[in-house]
Short mmCIF file of N, CA and C in Angstrom, two decimals:
data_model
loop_
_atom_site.label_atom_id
_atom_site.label_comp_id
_atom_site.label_asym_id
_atom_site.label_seq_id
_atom_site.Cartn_x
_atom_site.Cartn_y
_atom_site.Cartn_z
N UNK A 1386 42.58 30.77 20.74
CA UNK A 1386 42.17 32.16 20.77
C UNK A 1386 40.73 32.29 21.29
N UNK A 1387 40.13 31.15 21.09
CA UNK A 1387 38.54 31.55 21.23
C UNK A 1387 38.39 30.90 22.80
N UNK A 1388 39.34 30.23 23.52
CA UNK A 1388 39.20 30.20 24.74
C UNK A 1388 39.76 31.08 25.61
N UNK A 1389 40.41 31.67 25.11
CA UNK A 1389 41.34 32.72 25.73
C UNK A 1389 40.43 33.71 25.58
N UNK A 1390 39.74 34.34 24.51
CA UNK A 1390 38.26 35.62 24.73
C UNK A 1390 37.42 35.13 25.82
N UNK A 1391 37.15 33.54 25.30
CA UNK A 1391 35.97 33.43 26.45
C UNK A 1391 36.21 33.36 27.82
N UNK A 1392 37.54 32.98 28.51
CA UNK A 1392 38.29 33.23 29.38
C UNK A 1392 37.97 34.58 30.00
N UNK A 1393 38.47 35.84 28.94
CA UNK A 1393 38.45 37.00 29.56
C UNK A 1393 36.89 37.68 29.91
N UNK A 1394 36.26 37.03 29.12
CA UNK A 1394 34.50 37.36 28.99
C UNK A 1394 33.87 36.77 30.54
N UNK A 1395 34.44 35.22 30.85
CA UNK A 1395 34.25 34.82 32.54
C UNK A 1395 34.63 35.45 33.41
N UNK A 1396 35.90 36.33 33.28
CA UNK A 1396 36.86 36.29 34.31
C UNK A 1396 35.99 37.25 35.36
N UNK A 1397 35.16 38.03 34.96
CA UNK A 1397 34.19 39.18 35.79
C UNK A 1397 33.93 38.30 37.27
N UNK A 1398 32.68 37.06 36.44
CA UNK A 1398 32.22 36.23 37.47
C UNK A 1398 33.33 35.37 38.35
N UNK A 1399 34.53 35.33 37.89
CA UNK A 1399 35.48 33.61 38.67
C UNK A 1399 36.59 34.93 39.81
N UNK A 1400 35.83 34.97 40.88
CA UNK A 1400 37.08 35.51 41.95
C UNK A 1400 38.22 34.77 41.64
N UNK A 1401 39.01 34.38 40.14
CA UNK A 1401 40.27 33.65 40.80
C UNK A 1401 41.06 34.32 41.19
N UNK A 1402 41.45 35.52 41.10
CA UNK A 1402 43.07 36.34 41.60
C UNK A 1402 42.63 36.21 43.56
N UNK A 1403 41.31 36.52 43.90
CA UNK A 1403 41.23 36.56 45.31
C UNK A 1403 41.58 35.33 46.07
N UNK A 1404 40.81 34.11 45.23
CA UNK A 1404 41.24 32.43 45.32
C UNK A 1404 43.02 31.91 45.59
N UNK A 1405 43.98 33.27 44.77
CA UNK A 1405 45.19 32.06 44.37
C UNK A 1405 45.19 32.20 43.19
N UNK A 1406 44.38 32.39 42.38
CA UNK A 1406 45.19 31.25 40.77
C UNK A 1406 44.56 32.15 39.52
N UNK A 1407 45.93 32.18 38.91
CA UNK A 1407 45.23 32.95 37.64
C UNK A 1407 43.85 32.31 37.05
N UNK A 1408 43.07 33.41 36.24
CA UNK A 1408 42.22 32.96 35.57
C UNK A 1408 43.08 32.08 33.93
N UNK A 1409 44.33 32.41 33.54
CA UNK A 1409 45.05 31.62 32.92
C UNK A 1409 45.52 30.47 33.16
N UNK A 1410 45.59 30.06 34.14
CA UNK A 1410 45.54 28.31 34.36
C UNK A 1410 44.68 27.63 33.78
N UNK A 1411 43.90 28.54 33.49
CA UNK A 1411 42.14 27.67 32.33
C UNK A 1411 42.41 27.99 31.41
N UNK A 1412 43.51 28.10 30.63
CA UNK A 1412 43.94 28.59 29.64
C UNK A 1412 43.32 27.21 28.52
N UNK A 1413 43.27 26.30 29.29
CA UNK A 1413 42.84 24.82 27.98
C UNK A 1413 41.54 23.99 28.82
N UNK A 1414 40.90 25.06 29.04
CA UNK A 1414 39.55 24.57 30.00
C UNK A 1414 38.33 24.67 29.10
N UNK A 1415 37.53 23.81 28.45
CA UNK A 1415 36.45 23.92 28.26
C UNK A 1415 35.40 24.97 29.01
N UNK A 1416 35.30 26.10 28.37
CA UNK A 1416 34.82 27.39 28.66
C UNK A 1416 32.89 26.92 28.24
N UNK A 1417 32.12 27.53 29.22
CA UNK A 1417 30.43 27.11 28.60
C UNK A 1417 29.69 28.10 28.94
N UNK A 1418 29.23 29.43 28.38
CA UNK A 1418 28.46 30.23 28.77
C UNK A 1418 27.12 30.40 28.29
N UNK A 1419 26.15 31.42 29.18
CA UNK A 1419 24.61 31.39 28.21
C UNK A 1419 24.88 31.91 26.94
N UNK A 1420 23.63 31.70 26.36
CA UNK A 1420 24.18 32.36 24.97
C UNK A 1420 22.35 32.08 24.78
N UNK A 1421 22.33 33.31 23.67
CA UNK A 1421 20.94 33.63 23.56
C UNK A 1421 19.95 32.09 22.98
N UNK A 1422 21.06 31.40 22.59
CA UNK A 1422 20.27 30.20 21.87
C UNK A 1422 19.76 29.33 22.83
N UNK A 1423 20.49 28.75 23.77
CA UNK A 1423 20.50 28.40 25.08
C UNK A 1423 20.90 29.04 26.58
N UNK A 1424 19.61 29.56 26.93
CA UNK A 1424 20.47 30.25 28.11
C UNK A 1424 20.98 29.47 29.55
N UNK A 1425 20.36 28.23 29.01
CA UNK A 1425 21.01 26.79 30.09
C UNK A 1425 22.17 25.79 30.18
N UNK A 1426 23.05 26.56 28.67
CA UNK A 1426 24.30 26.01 28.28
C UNK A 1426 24.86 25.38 29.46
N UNK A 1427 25.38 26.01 30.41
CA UNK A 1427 26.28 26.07 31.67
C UNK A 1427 25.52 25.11 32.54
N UNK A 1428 24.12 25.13 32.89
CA UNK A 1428 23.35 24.14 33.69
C UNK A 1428 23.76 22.57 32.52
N UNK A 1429 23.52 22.54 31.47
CA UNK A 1429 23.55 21.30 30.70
C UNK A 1429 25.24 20.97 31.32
N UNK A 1430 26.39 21.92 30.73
CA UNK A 1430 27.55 21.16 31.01
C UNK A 1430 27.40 20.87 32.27
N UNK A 1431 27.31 21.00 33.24
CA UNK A 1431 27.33 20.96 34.62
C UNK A 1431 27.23 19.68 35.25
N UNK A 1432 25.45 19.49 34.48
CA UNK A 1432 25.31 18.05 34.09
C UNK A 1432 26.04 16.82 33.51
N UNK A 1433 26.41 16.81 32.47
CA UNK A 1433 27.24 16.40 32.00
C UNK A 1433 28.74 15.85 32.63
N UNK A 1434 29.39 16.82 33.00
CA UNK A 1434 30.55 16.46 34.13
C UNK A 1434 29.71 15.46 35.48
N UNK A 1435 28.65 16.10 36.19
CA UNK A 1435 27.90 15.11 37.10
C UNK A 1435 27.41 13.60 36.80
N UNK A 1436 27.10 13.66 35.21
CA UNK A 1436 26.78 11.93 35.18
C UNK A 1436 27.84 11.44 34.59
N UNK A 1437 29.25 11.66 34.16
CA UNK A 1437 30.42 11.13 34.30
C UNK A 1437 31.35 10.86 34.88
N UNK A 1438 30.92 11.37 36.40
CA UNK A 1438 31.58 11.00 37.14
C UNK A 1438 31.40 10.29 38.57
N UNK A 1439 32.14 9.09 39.12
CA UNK A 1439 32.40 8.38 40.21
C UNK A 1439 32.77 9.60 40.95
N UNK A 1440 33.28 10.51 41.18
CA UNK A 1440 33.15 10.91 42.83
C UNK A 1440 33.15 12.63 42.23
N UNK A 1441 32.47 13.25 43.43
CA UNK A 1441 32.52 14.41 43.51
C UNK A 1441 32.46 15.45 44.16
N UNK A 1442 33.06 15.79 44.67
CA UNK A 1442 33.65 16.95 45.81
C UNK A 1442 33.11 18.49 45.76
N UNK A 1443 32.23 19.15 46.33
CA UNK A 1443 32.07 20.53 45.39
C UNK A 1443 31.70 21.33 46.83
N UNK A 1444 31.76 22.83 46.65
CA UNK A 1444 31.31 23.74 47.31
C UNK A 1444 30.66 25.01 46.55
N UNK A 1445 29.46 25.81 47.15
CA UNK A 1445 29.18 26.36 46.23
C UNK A 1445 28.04 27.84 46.74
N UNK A 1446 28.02 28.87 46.18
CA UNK A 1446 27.29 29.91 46.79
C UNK A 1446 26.25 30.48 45.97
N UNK A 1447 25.72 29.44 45.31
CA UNK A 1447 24.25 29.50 44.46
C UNK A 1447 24.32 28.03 44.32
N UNK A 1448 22.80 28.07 44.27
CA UNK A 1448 22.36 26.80 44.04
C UNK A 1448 22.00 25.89 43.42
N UNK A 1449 22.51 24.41 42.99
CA UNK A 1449 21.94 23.77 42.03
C UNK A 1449 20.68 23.92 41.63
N UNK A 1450 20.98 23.76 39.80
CA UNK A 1450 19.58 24.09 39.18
C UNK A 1450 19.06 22.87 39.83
N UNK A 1451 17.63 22.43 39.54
CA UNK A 1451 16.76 21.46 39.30
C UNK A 1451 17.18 20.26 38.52
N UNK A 1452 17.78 20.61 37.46
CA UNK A 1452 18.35 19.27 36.61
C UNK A 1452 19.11 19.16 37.17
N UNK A 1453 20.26 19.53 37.51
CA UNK A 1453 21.45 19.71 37.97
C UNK A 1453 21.19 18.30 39.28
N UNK A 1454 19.89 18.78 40.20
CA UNK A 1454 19.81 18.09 41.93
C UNK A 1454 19.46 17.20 41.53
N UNK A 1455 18.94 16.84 40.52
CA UNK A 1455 17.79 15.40 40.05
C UNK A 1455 19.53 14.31 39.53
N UNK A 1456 20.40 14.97 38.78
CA UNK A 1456 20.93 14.06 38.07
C UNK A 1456 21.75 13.75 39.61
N UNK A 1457 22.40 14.83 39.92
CA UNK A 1457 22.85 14.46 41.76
C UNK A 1457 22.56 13.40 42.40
N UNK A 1458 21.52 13.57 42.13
CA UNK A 1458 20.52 12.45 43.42
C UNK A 1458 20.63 10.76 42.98
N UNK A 1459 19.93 10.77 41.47
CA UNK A 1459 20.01 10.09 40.86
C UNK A 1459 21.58 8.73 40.80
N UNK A 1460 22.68 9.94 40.26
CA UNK A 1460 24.08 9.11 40.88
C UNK A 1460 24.42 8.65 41.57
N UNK A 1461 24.20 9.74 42.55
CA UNK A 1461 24.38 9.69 44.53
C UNK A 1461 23.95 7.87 44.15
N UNK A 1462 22.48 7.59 44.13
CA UNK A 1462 21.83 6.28 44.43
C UNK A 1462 22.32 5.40 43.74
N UNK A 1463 23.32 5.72 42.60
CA UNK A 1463 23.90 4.55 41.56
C UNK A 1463 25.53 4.67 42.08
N UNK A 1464 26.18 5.13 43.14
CA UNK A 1464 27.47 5.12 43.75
C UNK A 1464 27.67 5.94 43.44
N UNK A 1465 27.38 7.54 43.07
CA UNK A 1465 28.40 8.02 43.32
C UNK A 1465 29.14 9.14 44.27
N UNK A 1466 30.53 8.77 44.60
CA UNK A 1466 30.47 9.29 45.96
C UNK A 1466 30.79 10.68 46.02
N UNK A 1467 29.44 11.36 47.17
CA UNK A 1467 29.75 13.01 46.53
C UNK A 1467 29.62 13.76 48.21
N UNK A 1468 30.61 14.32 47.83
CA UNK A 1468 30.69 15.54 49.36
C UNK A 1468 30.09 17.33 48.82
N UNK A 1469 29.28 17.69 49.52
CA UNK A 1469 28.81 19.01 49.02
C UNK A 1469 29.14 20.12 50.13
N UNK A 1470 29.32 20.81 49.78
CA UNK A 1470 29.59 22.14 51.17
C UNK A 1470 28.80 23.14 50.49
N UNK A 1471 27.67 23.97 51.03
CA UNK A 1471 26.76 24.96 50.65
C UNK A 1471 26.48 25.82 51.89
N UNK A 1472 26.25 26.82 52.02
CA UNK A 1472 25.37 27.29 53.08
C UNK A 1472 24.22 26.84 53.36
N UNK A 1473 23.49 26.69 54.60
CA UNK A 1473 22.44 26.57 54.91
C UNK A 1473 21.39 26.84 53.89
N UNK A 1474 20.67 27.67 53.84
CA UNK A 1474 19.48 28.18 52.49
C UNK A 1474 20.02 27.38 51.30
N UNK A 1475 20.89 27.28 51.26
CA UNK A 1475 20.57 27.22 49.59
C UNK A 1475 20.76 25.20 50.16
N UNK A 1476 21.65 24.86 50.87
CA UNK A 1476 20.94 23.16 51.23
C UNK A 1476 19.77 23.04 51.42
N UNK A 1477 19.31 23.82 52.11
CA UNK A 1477 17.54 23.90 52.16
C UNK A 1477 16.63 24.19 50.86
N UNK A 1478 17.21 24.68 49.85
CA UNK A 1478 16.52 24.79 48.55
C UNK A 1478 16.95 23.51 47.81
N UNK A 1479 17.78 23.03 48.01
CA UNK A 1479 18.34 21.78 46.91
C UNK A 1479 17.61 20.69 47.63
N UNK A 1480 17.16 20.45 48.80
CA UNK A 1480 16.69 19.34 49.69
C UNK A 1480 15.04 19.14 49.24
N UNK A 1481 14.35 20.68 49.03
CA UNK A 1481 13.24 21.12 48.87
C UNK A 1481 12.69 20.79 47.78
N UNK A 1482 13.54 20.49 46.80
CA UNK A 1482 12.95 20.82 45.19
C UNK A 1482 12.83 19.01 45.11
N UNK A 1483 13.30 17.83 46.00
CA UNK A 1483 12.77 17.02 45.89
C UNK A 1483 13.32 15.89 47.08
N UNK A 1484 12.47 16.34 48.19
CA UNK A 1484 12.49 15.40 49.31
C UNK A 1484 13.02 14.42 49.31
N UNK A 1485 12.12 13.53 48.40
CA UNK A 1485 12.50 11.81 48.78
C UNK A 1485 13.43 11.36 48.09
N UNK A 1486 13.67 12.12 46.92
CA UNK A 1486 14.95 11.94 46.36
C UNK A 1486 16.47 12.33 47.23
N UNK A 1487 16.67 13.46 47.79
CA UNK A 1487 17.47 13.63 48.74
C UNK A 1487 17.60 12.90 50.01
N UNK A 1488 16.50 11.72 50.56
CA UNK A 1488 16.09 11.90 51.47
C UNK A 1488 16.91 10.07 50.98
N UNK A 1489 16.66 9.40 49.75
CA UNK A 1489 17.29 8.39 48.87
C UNK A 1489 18.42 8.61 48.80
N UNK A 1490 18.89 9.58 48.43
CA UNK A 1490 20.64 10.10 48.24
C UNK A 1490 21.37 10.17 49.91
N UNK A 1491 20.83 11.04 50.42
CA UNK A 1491 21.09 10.58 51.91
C UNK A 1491 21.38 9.03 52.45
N UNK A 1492 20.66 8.69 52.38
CA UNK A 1492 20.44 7.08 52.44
C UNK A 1492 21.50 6.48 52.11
N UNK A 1493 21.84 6.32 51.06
CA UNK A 1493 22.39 5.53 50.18
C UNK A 1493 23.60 5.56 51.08
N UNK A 1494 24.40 6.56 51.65
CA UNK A 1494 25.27 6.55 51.98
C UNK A 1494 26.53 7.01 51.19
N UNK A 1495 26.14 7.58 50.39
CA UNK A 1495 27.33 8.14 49.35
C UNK A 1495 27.18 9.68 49.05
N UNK A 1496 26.28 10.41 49.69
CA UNK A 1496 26.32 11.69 49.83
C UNK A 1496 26.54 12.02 51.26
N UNK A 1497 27.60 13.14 51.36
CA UNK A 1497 27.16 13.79 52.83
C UNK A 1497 27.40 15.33 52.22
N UNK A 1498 26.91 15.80 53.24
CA UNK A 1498 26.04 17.52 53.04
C UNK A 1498 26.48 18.34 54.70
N UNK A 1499 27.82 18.87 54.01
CA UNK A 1499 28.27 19.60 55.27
C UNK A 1499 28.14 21.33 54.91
N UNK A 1500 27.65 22.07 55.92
CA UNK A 1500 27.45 23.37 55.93
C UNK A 1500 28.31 24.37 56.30
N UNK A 1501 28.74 25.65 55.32
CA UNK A 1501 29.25 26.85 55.64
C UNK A 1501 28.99 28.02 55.17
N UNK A 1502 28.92 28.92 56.04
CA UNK A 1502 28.45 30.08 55.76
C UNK A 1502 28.59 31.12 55.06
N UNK A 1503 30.04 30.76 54.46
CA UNK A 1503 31.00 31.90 53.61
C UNK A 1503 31.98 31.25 52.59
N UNK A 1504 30.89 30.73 51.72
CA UNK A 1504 32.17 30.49 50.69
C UNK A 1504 32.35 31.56 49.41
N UNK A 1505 33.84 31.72 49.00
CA UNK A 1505 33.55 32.34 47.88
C UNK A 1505 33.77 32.38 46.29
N UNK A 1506 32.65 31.18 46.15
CA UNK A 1506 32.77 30.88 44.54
C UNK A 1506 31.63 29.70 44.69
N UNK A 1507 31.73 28.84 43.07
CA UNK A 1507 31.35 27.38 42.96
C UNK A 1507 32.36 26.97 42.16
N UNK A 1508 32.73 25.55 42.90
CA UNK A 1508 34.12 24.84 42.76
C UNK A 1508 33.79 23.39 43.31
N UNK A 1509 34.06 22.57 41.86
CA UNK A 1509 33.96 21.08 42.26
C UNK A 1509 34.83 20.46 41.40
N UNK A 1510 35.28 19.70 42.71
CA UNK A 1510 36.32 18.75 41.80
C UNK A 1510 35.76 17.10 41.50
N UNK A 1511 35.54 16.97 40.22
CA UNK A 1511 35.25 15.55 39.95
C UNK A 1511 36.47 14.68 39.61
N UNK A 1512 36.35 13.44 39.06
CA UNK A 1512 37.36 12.48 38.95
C UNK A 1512 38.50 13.43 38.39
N UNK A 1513 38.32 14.01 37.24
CA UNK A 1513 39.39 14.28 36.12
C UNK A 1513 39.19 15.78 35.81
N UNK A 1514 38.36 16.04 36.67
CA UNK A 1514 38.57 17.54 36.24
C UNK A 1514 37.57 18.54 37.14
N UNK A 1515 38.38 19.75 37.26
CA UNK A 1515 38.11 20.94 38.11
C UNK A 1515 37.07 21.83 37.61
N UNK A 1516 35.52 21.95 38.14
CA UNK A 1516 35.03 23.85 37.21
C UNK A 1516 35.10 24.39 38.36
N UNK A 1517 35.06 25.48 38.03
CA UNK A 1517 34.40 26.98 38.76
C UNK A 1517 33.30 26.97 37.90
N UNK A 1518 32.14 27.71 38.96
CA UNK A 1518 30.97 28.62 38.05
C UNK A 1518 31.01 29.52 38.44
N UNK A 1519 30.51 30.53 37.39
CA UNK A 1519 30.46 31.84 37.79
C UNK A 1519 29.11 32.26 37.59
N UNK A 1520 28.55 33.22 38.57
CA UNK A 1520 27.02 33.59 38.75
C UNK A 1520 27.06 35.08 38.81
N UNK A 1521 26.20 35.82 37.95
CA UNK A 1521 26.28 36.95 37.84
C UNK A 1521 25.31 37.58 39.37
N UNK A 1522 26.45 38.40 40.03
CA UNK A 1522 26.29 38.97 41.12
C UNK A 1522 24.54 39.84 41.32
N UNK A 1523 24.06 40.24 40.56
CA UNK A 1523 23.12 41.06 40.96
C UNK A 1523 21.76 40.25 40.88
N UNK A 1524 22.07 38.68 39.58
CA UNK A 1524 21.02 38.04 39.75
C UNK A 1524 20.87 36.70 39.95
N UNK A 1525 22.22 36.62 40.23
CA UNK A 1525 22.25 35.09 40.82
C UNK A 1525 22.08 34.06 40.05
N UNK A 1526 22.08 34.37 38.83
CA UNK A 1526 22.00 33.49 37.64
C UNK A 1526 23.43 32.46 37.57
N UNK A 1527 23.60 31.64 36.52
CA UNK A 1527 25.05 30.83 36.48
C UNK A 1527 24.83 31.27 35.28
N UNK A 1528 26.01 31.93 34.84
CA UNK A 1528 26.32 32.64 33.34
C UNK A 1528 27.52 32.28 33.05
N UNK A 1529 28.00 31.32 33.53
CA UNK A 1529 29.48 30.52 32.60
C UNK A 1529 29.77 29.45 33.71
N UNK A 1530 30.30 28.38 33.23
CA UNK A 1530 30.99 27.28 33.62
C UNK A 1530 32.70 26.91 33.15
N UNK A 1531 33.07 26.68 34.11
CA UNK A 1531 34.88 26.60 33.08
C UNK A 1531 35.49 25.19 33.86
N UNK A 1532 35.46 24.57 32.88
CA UNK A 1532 36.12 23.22 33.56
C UNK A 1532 37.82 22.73 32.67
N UNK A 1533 38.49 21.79 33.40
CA UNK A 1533 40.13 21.85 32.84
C UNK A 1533 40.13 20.20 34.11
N UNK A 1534 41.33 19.75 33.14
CA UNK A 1534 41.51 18.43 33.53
C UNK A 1534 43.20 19.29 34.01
N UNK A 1535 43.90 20.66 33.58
CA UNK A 1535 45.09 21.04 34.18
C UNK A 1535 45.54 20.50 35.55
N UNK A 1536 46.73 19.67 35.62
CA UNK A 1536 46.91 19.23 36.96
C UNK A 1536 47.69 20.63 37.74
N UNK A 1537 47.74 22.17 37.81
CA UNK A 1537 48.19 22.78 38.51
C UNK A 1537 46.52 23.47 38.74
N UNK A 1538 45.62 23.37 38.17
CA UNK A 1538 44.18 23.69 38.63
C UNK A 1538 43.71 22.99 39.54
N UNK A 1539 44.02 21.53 39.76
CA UNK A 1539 43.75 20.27 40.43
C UNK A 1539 45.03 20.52 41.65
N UNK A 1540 45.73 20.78 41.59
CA UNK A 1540 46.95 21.01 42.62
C UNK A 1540 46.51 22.19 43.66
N UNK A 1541 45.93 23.40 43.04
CA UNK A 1541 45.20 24.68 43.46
C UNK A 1541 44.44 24.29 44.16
N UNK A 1542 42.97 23.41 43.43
CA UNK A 1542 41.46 23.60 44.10
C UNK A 1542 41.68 22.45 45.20
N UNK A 1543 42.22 21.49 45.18
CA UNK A 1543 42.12 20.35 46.18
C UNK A 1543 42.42 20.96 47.51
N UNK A 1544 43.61 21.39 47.88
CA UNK A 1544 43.95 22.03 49.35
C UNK A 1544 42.81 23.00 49.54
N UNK A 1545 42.15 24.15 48.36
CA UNK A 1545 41.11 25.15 48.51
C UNK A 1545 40.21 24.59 49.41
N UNK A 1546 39.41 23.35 48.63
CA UNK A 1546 38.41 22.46 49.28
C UNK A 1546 38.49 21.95 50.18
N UNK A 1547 39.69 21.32 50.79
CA UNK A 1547 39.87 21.07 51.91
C UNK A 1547 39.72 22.01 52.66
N UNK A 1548 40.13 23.30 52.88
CA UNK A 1548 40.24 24.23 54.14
C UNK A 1548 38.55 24.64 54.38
N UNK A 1549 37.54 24.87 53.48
CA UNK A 1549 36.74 25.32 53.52
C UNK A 1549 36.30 23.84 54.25
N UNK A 1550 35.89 22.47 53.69
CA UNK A 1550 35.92 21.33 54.65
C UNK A 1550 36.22 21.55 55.96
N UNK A 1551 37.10 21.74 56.44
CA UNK A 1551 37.88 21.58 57.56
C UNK A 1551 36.95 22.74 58.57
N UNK A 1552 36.62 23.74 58.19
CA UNK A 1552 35.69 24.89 58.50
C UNK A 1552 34.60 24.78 58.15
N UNK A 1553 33.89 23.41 57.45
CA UNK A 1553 32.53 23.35 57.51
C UNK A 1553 31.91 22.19 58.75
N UNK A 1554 30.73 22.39 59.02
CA UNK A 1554 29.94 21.12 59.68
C UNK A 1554 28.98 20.58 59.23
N UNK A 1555 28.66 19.81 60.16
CA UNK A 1555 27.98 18.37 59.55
C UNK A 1555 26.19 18.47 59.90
N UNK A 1556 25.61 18.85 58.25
CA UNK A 1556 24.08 18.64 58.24
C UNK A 1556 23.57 18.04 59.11
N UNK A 1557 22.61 18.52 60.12
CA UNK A 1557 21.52 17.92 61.32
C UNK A 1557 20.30 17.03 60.03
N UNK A 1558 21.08 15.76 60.30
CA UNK A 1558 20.05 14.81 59.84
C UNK A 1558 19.09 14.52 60.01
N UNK A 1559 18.79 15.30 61.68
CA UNK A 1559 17.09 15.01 62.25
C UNK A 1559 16.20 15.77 61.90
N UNK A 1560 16.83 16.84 61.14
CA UNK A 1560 15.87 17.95 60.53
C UNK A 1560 15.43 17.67 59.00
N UNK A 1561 16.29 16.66 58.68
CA UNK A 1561 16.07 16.22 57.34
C UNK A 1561 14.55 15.34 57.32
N UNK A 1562 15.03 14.41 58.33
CA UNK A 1562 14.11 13.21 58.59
C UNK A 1562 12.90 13.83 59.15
N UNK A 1563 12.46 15.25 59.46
CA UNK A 1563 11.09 15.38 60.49
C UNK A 1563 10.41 15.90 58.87
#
């Protein structure tokens, strides 16, 4: 019951009906929103799914917090293998907040950073399990996280990610490096 309220309390922020997929497929999804005690709930889980996992696939139309790029980076350099799709600006804000660390993650060979202009959501698929985030439209904040190991959520987002892939390109590395 208490995922199913918090369900309906996300559903504002998660375009899923526009996506494909009920917001009830997260019906047994670890739901994580702000809450006055912590208003970084959703940045912490976020985390959390990122340093447990060997590979990670994501696209996204706000931008990793700061903890969020550090633990990124950090993995990236300890294997783990991660594909990102963002728009331009906001790759340019995640690159920004710490050069040589991205610049290490790059390196390593286990990140690549492909660009598109129109995505609509944040959606990453790690080893064992799928989130959406949802960001409140007027301030761009991340005000819930919803993650699910459901294999018809994982059946959904995988082809999703691909098409947006398939329609993204490939970060100018020489602009990284000047």
């Amino acid at each position: 019951m208490e995922t199913e309220r918090k369900l309906r309390d996300v559903a504002q922020w998660l375009p899923t009906k526009s996506l494909g997929i009920t917001i009830e497929a997260f019906a047994e999804a670890v739901v994580t929103v702000v809450d006055s005690e912590d208003p970084y709930k959703p940045v912490h889980r976020y985390d959390e799914l990122i340093e447990d996992a060997e590979q990670m696939r994501a696209f996204g139309t706000a931008t990793l917090k700061s903890a969020n790029a550090g633990s990124l980076f950090q993995n990236v350099r300890a294997g783990m293998e991660t594909e990102i799709i963002y728009p331009p600006p906001i790759v340019e804000a995640v690159l920004e907040w710490s050069p040589e660390a991205a610049k290490k993650g790059l390196a390593s060979g286990n990140l690549t950073i492909l660009l598109h202009d129109t995505l609509p959501c944040g959606l990453t698929i790690f080893d064992d399990r799928i989130a959406l985030t949802g960001y409140d439209p007027d301030t761009g904040m991340l005000r819930a996280i919803v993650d699910t190991d459901a294999s018809k959520v994982r059946e959904w987002a995988t082809p999703l990610y691909e098409s947006y892939r398939n329609e993204a390109r490939s970060l100018n590395m020489e602009a990284i490096e000047a």
